PDB file of C-alpha atoms in Angstrom:
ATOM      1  CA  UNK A   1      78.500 104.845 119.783  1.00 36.00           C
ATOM      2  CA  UNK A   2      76.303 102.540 117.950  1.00 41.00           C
ATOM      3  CA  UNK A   3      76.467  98.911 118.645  1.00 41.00           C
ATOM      4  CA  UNK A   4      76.255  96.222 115.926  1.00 38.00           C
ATOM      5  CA  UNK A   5      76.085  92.391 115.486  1.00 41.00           C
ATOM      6  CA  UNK A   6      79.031  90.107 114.470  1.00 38.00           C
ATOM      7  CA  UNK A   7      77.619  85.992 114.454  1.00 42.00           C
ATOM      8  CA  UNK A   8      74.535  87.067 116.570  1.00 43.00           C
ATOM      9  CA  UNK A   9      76.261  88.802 119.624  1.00 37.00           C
ATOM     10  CA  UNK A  10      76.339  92.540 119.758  1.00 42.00           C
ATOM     11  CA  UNK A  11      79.316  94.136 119.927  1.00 41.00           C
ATOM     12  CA  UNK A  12      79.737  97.893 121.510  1.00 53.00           C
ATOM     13  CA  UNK A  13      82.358 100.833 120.329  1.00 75.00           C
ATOM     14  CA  UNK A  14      80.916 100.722 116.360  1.00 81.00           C
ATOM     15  CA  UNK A  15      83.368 102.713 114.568  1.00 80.00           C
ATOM     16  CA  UNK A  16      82.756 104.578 111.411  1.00 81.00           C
ATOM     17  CA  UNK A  17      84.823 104.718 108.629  1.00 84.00           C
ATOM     18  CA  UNK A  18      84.728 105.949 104.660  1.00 84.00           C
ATOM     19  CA  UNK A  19      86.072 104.025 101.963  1.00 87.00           C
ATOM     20  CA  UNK A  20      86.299 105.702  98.650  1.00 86.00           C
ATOM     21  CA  UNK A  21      86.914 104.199  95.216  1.00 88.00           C
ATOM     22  CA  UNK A  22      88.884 106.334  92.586  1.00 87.00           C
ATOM     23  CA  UNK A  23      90.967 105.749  89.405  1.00 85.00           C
ATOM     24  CA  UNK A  24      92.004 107.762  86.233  1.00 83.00           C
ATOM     25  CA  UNK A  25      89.290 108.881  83.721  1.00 84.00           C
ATOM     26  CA  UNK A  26      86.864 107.050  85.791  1.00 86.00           C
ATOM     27  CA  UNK A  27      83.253 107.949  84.862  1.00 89.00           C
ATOM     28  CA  UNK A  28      80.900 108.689  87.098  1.00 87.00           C
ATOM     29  CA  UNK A  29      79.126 105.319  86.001  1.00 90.00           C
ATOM     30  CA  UNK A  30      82.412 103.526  86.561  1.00 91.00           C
ATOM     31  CA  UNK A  31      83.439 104.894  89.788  1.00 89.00           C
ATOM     32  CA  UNK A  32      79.743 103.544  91.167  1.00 88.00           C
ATOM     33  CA  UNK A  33      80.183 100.416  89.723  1.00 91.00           C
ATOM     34  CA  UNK A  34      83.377  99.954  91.478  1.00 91.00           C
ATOM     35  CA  UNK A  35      81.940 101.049  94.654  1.00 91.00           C
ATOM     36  CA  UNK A  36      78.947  99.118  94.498  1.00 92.00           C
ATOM     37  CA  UNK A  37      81.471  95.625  94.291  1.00 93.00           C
ATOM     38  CA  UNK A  38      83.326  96.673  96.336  1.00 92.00           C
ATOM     39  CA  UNK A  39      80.088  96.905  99.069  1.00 91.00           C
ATOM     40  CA  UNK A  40      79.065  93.306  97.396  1.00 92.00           C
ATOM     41  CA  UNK A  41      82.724  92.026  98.382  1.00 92.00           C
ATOM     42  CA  UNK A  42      82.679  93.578 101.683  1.00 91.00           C
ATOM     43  CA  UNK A  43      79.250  92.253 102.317  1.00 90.00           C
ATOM     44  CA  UNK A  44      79.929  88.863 101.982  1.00 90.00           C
ATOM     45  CA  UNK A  45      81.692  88.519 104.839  1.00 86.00           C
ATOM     46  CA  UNK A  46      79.177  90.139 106.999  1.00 80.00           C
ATOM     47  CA  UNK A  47      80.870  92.225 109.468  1.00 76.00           C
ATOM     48  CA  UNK A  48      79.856  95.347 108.941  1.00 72.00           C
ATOM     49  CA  UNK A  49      77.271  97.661 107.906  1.00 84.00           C
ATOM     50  CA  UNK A  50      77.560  99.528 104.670  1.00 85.00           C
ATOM     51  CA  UNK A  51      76.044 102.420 103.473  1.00 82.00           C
ATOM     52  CA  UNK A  52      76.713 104.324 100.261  1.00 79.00           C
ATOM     53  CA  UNK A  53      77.962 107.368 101.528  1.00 78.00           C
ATOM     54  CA  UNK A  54      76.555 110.973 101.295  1.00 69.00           C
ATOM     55  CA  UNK A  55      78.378 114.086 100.279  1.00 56.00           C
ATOM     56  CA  UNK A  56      78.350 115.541 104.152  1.00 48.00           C
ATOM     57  CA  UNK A  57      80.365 112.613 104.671  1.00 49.00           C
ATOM     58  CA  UNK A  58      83.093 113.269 102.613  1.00 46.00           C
ATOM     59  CA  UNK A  59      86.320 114.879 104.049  1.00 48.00           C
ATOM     60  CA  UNK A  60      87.242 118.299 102.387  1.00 49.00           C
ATOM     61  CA  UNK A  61      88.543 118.000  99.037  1.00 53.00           C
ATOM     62  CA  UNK A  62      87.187 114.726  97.967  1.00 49.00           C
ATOM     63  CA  UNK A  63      85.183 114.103  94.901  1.00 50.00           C
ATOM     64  CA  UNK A  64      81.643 113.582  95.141  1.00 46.00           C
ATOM     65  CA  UNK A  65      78.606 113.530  93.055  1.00 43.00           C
ATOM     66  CA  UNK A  66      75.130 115.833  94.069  1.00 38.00           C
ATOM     67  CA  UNK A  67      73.552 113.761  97.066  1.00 36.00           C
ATOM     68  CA  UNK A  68      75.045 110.755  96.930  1.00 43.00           C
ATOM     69  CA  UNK A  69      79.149 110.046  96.549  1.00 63.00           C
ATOM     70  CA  UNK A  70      79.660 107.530  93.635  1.00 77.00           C
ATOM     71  CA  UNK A  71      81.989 105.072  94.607  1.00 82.00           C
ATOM     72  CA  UNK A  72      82.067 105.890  98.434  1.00 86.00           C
ATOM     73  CA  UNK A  73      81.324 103.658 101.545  1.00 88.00           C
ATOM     74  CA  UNK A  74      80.259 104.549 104.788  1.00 87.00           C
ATOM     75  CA  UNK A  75      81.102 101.495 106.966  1.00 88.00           C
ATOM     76  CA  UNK A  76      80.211 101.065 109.979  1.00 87.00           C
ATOM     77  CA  UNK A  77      82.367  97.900 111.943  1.00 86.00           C
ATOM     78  CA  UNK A  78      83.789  96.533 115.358  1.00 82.00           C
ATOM     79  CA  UNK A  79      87.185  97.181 115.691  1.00 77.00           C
ATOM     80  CA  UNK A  80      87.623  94.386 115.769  1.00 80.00           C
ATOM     81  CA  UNK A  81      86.523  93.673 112.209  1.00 85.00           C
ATOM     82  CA  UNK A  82      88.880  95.860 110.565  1.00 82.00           C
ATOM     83  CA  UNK A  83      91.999  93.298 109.999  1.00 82.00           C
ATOM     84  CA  UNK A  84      89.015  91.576 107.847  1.00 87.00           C
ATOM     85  CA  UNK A  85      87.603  94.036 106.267  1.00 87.00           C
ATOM     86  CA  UNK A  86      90.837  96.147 105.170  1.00 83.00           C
ATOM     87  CA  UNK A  87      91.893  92.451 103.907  1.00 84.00           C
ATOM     88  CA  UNK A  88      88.822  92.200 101.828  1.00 88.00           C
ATOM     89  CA  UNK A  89      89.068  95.536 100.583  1.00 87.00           C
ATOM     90  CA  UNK A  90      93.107  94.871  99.402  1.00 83.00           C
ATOM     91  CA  UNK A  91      91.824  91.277  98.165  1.00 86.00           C
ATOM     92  CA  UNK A  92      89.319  93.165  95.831  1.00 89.00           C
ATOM     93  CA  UNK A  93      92.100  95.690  94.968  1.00 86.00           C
ATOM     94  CA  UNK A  94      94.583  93.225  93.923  1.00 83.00           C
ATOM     95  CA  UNK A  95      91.305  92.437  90.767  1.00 86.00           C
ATOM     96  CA  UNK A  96      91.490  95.442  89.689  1.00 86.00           C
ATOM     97  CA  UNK A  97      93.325  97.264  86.858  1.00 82.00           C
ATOM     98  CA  UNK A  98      96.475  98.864  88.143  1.00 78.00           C
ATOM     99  CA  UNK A  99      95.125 102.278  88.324  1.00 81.00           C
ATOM    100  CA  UNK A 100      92.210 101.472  90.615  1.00 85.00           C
ATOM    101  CA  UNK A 101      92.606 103.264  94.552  1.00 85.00           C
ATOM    102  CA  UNK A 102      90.830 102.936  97.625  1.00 84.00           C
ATOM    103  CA  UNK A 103      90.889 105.470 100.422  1.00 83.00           C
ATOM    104  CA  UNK A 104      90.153 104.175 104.107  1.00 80.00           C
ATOM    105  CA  UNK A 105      89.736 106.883 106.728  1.00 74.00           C
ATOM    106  CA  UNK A 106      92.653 109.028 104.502  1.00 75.00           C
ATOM    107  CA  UNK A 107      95.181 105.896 103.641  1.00 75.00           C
ATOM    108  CA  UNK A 108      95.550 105.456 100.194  1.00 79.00           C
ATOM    109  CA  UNK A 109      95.882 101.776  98.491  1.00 78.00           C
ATOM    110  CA  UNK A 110      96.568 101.918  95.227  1.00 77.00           C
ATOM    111  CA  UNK A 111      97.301  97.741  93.629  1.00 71.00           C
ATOM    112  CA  UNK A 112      99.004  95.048  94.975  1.00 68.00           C
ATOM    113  CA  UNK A 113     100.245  95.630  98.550  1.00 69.00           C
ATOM    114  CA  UNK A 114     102.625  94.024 101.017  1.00 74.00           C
ATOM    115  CA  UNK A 115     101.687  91.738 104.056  1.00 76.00           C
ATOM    116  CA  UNK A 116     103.116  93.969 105.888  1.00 81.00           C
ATOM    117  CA  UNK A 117     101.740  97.405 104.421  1.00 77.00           C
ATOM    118  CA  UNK A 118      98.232  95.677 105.349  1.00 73.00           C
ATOM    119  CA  UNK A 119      99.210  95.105 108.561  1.00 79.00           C
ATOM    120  CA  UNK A 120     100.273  98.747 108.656  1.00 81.00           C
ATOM    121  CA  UNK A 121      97.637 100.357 108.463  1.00 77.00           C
ATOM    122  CA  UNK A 122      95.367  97.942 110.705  1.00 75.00           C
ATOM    123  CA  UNK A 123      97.906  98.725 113.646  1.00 79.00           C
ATOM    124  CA  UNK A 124      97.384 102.568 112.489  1.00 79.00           C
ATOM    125  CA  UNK A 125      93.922 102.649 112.816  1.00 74.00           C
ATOM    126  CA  UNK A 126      93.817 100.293 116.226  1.00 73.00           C
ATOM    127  CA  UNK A 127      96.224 102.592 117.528  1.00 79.00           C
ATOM    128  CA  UNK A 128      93.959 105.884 117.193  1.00 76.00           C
ATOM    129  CA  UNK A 129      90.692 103.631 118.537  1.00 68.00           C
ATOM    130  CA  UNK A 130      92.484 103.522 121.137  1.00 71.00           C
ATOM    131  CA  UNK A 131      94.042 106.451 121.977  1.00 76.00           C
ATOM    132  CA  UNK A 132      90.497 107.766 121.347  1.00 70.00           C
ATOM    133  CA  UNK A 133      88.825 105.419 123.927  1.00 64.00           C
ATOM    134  CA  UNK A 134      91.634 106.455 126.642  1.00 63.00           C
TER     135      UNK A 134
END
């Protein structure tokens, strides 16, 4: 795998992950908006590199638009990064109107979550980085 920088040094094992915004009735204007602050939010705390993602990205079944996916990420981040970044990503949910979701890597977060749901689904996803390293 890639590697990337986090504060200067690089770091190997770059993992790869899509986050996907979605709500009711959302327009295809709205769900882009979403996504694109979301990627502002996620930005900010510069950890990880993030692409808008493209429909060959998508896992079956999940909307997209024609080339590119409105309101999906493609993310590219150290694991580990992702206790920050799935915090910035439930920080940004908690603004939102009730109805808002985000998918990471097929784990739905819909609203306000739980210390513990958080930390949930980082030890989910560490756990299958590393059973896919072994």
């Amino acid at each position: 795998m890639d590697a990337i920088t986090h504060g200067g040094a690089e770091m190997s094992e770059t993992r790869h992950l899509l986050v996907a915004v979605d709500g009711e009735d959302l327009s295809t204007d709205e769900r882009a908006d979403l996504g694109q602050q979301l990627r502002d939010a996620l930005l900010e705390i510069d950890l990880a590199e993030i692409d808008v993602a493209r429909e060959a990205q998508l896992p079956p079944g999940a909307k997209a638009g024609e080339t590119l996916t409105f309101g999906a990420l493609a993310i590219s981040i150290a694991p580990v990064a992702f206790t920050q970044v799935v915090g910035t990503i439930t920080a940004w949910l908690r603004r939102q109107r009730s109805d808002i979701e985000v998918e990471i890597d097929g784990h739905r977060l819909r609203g306000a979550m739980t210390a513990a749901q958080r930390d949930a689904i980082v030890a989910a996803y560490l756990a299958r980085v590393t059973e896919e390293q072994s």
